[in-house]
PDB file of C-alpha atoms and ligand atoms in Angstrom:
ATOM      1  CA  UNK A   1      -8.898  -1.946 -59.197  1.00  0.00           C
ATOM      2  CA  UNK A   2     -12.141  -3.550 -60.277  1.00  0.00           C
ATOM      3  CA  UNK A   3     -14.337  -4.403 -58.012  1.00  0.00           C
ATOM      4  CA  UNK A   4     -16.545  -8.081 -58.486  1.00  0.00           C
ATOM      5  CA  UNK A   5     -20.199  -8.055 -58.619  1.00  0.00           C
ATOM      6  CA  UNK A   6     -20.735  -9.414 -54.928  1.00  0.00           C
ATOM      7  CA  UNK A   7     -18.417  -6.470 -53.506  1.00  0.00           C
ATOM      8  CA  UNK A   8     -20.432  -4.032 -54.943  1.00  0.00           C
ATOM      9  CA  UNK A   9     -23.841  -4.789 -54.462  1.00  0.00           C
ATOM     10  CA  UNK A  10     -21.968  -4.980 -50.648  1.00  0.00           C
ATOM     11  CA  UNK A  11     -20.956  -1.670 -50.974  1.00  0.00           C
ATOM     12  CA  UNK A  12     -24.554  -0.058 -52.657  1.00  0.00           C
ATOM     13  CA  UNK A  13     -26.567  -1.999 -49.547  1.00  0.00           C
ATOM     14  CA  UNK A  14     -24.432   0.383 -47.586  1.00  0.00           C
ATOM     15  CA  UNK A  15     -25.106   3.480 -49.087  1.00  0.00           C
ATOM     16  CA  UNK A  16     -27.921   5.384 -48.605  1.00  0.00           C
ATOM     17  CA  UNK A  17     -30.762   6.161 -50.560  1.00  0.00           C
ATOM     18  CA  UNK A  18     -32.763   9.042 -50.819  1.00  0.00           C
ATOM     19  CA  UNK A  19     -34.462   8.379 -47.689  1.00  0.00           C
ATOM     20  CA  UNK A  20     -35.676  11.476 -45.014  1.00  0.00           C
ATOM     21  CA  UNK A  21     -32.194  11.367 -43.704  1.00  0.00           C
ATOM     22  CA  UNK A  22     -29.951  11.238 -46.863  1.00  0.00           C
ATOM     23  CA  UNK A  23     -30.065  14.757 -46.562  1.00  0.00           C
ATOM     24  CA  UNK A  24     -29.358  15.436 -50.425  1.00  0.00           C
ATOM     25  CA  UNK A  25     -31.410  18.350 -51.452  1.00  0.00           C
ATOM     26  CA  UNK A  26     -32.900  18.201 -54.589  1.00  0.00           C
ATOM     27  CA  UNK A  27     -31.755  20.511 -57.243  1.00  0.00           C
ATOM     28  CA  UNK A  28     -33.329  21.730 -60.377  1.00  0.00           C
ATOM     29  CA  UNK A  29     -31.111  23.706 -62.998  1.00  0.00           C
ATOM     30  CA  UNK A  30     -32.033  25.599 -66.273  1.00  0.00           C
ATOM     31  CA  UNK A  31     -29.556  25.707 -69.111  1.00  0.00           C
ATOM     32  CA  UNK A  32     -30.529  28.120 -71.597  1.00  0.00           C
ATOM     33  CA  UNK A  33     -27.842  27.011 -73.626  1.00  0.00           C
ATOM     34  CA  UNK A  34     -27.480  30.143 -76.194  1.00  0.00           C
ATOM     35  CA  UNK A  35     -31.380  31.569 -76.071  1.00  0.00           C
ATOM     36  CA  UNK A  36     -32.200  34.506 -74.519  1.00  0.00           C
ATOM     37  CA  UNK A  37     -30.823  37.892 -75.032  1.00  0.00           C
ATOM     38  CA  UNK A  38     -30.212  39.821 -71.713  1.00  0.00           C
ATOM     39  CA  UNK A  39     -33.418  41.587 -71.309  1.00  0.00           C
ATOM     40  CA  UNK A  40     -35.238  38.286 -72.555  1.00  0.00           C
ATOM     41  CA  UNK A  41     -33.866  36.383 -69.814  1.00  0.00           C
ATOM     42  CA  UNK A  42     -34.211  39.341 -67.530  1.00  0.00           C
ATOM     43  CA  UNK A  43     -38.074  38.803 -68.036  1.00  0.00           C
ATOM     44  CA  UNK A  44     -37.650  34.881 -67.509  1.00  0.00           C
ATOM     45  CA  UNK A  45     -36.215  34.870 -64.331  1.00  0.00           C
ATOM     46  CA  UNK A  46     -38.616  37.874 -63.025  1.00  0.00           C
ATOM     47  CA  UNK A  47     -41.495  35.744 -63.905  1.00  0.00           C
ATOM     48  CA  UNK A  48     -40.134  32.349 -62.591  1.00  0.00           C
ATOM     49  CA  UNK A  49     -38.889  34.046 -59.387  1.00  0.00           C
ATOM     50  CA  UNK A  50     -42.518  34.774 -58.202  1.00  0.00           C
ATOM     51  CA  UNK A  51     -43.433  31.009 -59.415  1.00  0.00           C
ATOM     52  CA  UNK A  52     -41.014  28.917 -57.452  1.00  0.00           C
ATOM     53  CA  UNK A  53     -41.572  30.862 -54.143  1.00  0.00           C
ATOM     54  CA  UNK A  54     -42.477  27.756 -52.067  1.00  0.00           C
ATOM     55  CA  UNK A  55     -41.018  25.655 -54.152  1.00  0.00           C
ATOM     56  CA  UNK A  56     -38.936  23.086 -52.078  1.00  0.00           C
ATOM     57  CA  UNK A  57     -35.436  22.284 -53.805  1.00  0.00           C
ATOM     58  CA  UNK A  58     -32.383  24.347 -55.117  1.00  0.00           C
ATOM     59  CA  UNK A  59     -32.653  26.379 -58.125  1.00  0.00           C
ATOM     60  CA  UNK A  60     -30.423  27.850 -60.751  1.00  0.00           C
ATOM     61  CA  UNK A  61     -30.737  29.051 -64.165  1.00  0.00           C
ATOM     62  CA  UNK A  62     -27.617  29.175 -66.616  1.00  0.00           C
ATOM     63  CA  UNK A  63     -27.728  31.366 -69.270  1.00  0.00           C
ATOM     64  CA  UNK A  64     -25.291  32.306 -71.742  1.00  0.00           C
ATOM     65  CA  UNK A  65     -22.397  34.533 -70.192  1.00  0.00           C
ATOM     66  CA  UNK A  66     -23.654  37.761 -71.776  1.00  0.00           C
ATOM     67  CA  UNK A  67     -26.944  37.519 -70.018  1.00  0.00           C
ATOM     68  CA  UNK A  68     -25.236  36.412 -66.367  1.00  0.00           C
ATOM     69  CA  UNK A  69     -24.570  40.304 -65.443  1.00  0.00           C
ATOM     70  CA  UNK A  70     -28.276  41.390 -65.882  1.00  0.00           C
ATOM     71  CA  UNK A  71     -30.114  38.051 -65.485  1.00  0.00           C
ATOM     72  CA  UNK A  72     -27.974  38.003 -62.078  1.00  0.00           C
ATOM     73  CA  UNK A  73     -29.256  41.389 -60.752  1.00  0.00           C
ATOM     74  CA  UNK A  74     -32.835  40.676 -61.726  1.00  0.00           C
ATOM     75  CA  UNK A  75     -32.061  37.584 -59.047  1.00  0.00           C
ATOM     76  CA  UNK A  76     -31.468  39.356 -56.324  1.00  0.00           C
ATOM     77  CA  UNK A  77     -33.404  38.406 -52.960  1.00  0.00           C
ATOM     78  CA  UNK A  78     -34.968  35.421 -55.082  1.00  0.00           C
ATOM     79  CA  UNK A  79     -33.528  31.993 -54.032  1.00  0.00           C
ATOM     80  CA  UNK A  80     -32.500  31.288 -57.755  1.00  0.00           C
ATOM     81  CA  UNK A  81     -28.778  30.856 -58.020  1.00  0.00           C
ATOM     82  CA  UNK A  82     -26.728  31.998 -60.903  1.00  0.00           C
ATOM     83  CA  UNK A  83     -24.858  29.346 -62.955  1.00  0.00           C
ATOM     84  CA  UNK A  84     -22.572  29.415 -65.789  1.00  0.00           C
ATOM     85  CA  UNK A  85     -22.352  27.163 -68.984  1.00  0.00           C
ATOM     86  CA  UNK A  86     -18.878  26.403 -68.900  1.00  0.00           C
ATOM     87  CA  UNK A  87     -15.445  28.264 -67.659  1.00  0.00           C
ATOM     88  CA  UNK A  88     -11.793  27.756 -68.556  1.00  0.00           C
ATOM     89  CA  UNK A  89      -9.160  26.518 -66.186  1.00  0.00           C
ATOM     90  CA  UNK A  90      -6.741  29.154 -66.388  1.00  0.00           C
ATOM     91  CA  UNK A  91      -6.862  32.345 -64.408  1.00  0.00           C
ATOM     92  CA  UNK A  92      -6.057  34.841 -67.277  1.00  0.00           C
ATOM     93  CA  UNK A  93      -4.453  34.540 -70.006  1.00  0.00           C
ATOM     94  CA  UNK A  94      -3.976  35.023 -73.851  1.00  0.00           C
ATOM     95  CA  UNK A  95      -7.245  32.419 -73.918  1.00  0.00           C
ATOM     96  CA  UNK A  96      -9.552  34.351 -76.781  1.00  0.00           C
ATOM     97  CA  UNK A  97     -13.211  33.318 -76.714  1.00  0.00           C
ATOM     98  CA  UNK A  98     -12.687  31.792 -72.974  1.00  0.00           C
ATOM     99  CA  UNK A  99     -13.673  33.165 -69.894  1.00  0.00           C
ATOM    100  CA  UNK A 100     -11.966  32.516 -66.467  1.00  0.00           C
ATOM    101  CA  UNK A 101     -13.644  31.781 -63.299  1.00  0.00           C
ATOM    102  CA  UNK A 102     -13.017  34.572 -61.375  1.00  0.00           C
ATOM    103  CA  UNK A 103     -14.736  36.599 -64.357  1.00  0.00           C
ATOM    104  CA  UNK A 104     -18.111  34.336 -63.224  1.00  0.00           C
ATOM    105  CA  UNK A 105     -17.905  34.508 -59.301  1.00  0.00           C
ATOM    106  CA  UNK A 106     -17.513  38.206 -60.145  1.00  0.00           C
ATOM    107  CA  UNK A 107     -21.515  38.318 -61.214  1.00  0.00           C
ATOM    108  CA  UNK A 108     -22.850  36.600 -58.620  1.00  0.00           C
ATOM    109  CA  UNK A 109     -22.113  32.302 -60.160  1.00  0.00           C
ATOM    110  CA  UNK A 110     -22.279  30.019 -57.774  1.00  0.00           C
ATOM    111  CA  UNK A 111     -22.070  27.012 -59.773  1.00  0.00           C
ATOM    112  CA  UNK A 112     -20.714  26.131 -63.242  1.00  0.00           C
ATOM    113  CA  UNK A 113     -22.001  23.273 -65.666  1.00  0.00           C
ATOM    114  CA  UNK A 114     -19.361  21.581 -66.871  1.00  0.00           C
ATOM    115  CA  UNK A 115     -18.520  18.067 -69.729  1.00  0.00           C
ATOM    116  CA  UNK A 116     -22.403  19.023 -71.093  1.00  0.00           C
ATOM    117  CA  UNK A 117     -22.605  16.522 -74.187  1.00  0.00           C
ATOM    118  CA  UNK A 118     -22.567  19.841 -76.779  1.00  0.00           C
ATOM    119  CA  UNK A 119     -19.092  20.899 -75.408  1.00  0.00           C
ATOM    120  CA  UNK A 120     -18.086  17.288 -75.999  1.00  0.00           C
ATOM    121  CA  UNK A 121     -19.675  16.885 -79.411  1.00  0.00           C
ATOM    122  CA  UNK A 122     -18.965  20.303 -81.032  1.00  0.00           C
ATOM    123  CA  UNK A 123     -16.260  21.760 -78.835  1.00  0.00           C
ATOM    124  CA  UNK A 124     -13.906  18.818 -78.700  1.00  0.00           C
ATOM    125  CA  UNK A 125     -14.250  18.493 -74.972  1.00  0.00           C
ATOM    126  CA  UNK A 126     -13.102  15.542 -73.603  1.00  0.00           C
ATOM    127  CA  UNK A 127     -12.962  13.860 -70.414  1.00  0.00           C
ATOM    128  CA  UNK A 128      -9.645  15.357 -69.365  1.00  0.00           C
ATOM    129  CA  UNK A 129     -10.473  18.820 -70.053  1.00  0.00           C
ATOM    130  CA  UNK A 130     -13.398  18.314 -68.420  1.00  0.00           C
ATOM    131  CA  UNK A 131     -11.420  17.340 -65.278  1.00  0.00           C
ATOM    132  CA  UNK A 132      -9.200  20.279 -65.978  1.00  0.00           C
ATOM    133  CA  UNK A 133     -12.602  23.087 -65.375  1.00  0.00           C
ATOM    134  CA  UNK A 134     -14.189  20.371 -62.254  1.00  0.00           C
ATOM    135  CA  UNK A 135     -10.552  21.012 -60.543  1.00  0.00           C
ATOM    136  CA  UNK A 136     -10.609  24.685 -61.429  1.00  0.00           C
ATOM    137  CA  UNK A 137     -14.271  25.461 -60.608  1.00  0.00           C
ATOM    138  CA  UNK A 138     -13.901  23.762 -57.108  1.00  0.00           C
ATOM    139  CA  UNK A 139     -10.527  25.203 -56.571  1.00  0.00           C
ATOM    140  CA  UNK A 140     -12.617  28.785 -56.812  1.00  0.00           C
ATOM    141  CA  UNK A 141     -15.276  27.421 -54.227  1.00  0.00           C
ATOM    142  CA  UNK A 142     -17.807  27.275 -57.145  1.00  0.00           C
ATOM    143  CA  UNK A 143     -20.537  23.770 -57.588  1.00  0.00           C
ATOM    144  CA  UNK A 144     -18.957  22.003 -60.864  1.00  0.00           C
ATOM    145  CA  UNK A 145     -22.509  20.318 -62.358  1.00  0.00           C
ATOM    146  CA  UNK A 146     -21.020  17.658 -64.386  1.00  0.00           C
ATOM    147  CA  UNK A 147     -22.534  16.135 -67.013  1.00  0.00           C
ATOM    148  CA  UNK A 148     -22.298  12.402 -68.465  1.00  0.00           C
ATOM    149  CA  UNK A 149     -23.966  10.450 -70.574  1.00  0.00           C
ATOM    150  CA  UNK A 150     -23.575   8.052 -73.076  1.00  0.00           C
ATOM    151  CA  UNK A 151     -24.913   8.486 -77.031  1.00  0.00           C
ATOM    152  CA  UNK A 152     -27.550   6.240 -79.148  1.00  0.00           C
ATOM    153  CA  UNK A 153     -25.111   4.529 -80.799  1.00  0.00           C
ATOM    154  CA  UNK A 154     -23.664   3.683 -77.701  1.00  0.00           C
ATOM    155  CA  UNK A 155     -26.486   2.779 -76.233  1.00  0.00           C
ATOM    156  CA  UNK A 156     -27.345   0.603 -78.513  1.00  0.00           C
ATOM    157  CA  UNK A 157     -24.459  -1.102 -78.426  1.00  0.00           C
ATOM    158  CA  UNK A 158     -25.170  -1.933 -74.795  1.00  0.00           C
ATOM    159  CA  UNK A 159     -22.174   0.334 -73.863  1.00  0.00           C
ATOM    160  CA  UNK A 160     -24.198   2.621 -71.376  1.00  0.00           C
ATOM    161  CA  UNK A 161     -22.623   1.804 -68.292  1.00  0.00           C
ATOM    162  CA  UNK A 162     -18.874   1.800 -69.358  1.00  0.00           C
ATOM    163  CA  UNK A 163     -19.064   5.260 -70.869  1.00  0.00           C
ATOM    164  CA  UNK A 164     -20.840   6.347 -67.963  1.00  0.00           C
ATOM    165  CA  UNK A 165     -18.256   4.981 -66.008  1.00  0.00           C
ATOM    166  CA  UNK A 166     -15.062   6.307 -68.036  1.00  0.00           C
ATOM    167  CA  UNK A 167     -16.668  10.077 -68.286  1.00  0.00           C
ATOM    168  CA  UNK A 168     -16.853   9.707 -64.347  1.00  0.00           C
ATOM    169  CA  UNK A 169     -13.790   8.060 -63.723  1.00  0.00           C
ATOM    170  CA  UNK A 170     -12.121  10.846 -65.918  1.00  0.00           C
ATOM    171  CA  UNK A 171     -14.064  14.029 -64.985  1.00  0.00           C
ATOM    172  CA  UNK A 172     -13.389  13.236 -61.264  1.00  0.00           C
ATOM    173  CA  UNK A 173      -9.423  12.257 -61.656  1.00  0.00           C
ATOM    174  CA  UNK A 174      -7.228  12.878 -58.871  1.00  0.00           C
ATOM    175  CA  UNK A 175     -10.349  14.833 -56.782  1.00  0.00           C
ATOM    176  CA  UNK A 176     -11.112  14.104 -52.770  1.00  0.00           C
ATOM    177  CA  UNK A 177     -13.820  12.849 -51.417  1.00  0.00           C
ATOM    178  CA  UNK A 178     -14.881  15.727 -49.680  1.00  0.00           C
ATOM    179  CA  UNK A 179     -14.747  17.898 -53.071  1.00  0.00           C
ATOM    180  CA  UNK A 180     -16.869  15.091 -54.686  1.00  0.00           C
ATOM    181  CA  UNK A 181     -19.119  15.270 -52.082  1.00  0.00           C
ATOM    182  CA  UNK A 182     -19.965  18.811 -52.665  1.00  0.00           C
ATOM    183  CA  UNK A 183     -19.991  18.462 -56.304  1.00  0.00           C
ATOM    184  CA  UNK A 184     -23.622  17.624 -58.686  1.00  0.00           C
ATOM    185  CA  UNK A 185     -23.523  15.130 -60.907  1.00  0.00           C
ATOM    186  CA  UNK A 186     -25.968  15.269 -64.023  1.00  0.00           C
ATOM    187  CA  UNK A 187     -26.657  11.930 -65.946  1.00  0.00           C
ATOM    188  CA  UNK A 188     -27.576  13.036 -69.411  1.00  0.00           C
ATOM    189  CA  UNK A 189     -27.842  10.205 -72.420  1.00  0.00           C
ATOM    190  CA  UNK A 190     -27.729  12.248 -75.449  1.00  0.00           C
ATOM    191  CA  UNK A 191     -29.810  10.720 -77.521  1.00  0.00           C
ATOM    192  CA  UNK A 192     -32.670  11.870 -74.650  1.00  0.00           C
ATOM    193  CA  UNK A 193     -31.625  15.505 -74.932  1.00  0.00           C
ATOM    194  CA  UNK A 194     -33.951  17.986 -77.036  1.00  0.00           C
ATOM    195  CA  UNK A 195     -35.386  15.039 -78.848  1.00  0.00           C
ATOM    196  CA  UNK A 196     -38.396  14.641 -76.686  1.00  0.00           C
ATOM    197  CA  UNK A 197     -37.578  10.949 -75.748  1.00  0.00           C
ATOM    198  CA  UNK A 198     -37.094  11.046 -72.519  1.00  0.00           C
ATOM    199  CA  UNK A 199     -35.817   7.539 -70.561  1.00  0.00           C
ATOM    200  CA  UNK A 200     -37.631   5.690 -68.741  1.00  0.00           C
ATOM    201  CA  UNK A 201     -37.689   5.972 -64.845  1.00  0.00           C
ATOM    202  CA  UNK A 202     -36.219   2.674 -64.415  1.00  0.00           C
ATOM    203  CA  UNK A 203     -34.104   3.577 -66.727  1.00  0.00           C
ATOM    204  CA  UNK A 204     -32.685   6.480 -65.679  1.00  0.00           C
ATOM    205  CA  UNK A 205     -32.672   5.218 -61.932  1.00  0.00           C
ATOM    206  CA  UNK A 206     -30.289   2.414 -63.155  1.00  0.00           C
ATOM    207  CA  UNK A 207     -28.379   4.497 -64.402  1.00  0.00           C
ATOM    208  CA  UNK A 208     -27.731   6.763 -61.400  1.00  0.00           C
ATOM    209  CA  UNK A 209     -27.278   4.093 -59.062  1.00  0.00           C
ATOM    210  CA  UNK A 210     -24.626   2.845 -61.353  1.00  0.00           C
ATOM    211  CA  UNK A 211     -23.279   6.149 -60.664  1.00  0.00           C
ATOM    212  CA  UNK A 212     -23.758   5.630 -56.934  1.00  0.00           C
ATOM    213  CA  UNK A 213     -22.019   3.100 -56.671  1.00  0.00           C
ATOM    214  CA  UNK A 214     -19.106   4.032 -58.602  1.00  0.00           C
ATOM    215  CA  UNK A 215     -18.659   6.802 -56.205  1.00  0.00           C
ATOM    216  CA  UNK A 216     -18.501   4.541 -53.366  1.00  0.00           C
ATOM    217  CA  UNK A 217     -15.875   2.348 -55.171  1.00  0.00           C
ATOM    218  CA  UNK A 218     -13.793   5.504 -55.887  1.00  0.00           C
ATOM    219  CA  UNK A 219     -14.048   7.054 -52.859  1.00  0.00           C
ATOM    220  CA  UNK A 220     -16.551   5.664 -49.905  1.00  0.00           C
ATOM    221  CA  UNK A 221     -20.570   5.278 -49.141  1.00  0.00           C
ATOM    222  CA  UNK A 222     -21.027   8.722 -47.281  1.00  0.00           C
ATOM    223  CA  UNK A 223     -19.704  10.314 -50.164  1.00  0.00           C
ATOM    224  CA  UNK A 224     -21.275   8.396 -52.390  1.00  0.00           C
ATOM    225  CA  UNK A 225     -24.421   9.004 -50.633  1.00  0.00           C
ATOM    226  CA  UNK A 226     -23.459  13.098 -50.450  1.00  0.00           C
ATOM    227  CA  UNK A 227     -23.531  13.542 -54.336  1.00  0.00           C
ATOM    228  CA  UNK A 228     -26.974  14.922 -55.832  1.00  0.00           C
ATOM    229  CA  UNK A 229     -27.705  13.390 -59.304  1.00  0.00           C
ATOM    230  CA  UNK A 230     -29.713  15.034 -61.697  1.00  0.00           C
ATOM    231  CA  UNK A 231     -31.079  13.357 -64.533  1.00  0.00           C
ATOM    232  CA  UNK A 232     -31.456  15.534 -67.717  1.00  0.00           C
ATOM    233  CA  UNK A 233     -32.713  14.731 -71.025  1.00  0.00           C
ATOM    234  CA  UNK A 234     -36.453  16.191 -72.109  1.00  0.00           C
ATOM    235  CA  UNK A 235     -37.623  16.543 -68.649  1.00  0.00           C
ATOM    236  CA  UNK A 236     -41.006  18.294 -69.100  1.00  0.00           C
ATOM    237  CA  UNK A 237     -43.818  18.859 -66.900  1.00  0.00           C
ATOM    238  CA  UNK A 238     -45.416  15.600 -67.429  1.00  0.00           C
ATOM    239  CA  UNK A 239     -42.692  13.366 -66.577  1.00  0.00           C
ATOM    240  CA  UNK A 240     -40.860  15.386 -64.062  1.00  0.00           C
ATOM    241  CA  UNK A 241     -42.679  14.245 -60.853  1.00  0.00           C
ATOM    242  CA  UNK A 242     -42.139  10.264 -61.695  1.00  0.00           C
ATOM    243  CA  UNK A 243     -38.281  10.754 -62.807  1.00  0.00           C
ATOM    244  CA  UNK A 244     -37.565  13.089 -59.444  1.00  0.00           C
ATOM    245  CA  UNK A 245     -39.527  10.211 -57.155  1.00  0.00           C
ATOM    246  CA  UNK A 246     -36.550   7.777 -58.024  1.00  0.00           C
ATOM    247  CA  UNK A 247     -34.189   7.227 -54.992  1.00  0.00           C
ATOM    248  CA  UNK A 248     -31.202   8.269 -56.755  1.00  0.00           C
ATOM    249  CA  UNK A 249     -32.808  10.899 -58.982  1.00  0.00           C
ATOM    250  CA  UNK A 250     -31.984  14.652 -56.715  1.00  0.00           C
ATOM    251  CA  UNK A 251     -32.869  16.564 -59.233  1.00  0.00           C
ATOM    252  CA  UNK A 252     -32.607  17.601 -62.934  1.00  0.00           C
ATOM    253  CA  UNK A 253     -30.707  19.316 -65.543  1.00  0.00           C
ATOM    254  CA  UNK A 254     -33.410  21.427 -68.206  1.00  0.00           C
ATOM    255  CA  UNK A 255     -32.701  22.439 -71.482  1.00  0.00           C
ATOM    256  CA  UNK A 256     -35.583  23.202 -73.651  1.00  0.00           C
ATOM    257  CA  UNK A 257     -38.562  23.542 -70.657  1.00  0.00           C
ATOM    258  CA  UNK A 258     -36.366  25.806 -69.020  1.00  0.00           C
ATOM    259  CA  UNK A 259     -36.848  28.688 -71.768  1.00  0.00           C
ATOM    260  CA  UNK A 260     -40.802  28.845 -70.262  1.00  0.00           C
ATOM    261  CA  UNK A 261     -41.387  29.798 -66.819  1.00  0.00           C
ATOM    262  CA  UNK A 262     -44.721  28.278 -66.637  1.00  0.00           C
ATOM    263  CA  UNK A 263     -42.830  24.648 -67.551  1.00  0.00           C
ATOM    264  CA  UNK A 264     -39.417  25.398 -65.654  1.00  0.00           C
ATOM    265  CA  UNK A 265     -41.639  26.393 -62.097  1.00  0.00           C
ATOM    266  CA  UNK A 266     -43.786  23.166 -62.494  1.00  0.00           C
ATOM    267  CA  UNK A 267     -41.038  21.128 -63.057  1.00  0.00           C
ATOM    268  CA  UNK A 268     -39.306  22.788 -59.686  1.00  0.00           C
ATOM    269  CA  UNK A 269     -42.459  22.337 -57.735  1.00  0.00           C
ATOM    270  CA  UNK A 270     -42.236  18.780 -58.822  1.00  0.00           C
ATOM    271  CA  UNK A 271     -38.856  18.091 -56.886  1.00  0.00           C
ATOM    272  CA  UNK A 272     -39.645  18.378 -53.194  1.00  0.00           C
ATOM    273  CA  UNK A 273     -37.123  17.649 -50.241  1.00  0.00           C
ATOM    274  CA  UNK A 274     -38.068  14.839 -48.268  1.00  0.00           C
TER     275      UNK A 274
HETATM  276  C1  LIG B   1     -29.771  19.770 -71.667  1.00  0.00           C
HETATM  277  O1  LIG B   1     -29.417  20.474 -72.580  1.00  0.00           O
HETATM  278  O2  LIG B   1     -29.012  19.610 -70.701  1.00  0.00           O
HETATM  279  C2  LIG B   1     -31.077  19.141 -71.721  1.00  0.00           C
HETATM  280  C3  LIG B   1     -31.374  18.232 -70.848  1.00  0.00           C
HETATM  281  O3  LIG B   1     -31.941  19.570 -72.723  1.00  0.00           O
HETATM  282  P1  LIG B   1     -33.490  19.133 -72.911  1.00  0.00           P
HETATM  283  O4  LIG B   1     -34.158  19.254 -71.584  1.00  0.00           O
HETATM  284  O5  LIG B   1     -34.026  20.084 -73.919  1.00  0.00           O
HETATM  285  O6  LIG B   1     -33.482  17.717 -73.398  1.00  0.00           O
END
């Protein structure tokens, strides 16, 4: 069912921003993608632990599953959480190259990034598989961070919202409110990730209220108002502090600032609670 125009701009009066009481907690998250070697992101997260100390939002770092063991125990008693890159669906299995779930709560993972626009562009990921790992990561009591966004081309061709709105639609298939609700949402357009262009806060903000209001049509306003959406895509230092201000912006997703703890901490000092 579609909803018209008038019905939703009903239904995003209703929900609520990120005012003092939405109670969405911002939440910053590192993906290393595949940089650092164990001991190199040992160091990382040492340094950035002592960095983000007062910061005032949730943290997490993701590096690539060799480094979780040891990155993980360097963690301890910091409030960075551990977070994966990806998982499979199945529980074991003859599945060479994947790695189940319960291999990742094992070290200490507390939340898994799932549908990131390299696993769609070089893996073959696609929207159903992605809603294959969301069901399996919540079914395992793990966060499933999942990522959407549309690419340049399809920007361009003023086709933004509807891919937005079929990744979505298809990551979140067949889930219940109350497991969206707990679930983080990460609004990545591709053609803003690594490249240093970076969209603007209005932008962006569109974007995720889009989003917002998609969740309410799917499901209803409190969850839609539950679900922390991070923006990712060259968030840096400079811009982080505008791009987090946005009422629908709770957070973001870090690729390339992440690798430097100097960067990554200012850009989590940047998100505050309100
Ligand atoms: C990412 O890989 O999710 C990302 C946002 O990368 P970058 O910050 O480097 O654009």
């Amino acid at each position: 069912m579609r909803l018209t125009d008038n019905e939703i701009e009903a239904i995003a009066q209703k929900i609520v921003a990120k005012t003092p009481s939405s109670g969405r907690r911002p939440i910053v998250v590192g993906n290393w993608k595949m940089h650092k070697t164990p001991s190199e992101g040992e160091a990382l997260v040492r340094e950035l632990a002592a960095l983000v100390e007062t910061a005032d939002c949730e943290i997490g770092v993701a590096p690539a599953y060799p480094c979780l063991g040891q990155v993980g125990r360097a963690l301890g008693g910091s409030k960075i959480s551990l977070c994966a890159q990806n998982a499979y669906w199945e529980k074991a299995g003859a599945f060479t190259g994947e790695v189940a779930i319960g291999m990742l709560t094992e070290l200490g993972v507390s939340q898994v990034i799932i549908g990131h626009s390299e696993r769609r562009q070089f893996f073959g990921e696609t929207d159903e598989t992605v809603n294959l790992r969301a069901k399996a990561v919540l079914e395992a009591g793990l966060v499933p961070i999942l990522c959407v966004g549309e690419s340049l081309q399809e920007r361009d061709s003023g086709l933004t919202h509807a891919v937005v709105d079929r990744q979505v639609r298809g990551g979140l298939a067949d889930l219940s409110g109350s497991q969206v609700a707990g679930m983080v949402l990460a609004y990545e357009p591709v053609w803003a990730i690594g490249t240093g262009k970076v969209a603007t806060v209005e932008e962006a903000q569109e974007v995720h209220s889009v989003i917002r209001q998609l969740l309410a049509e799917l499901h209803d306003a409190p969850t839609a108002g539950a679900v922390r959406i991070q923006y990712g895509g060259s968030v840096k230092p400079d811009n982080a502090a505008q791009l987090l201000a946005q009422p629908d912006i709770d957070g973001a997703l870090v690729g390339g600032a992440a690798l430097k703890a100097t960067d990554f901490a200012a850009i989590c000092m940047a998100a505050k609670a309100e």
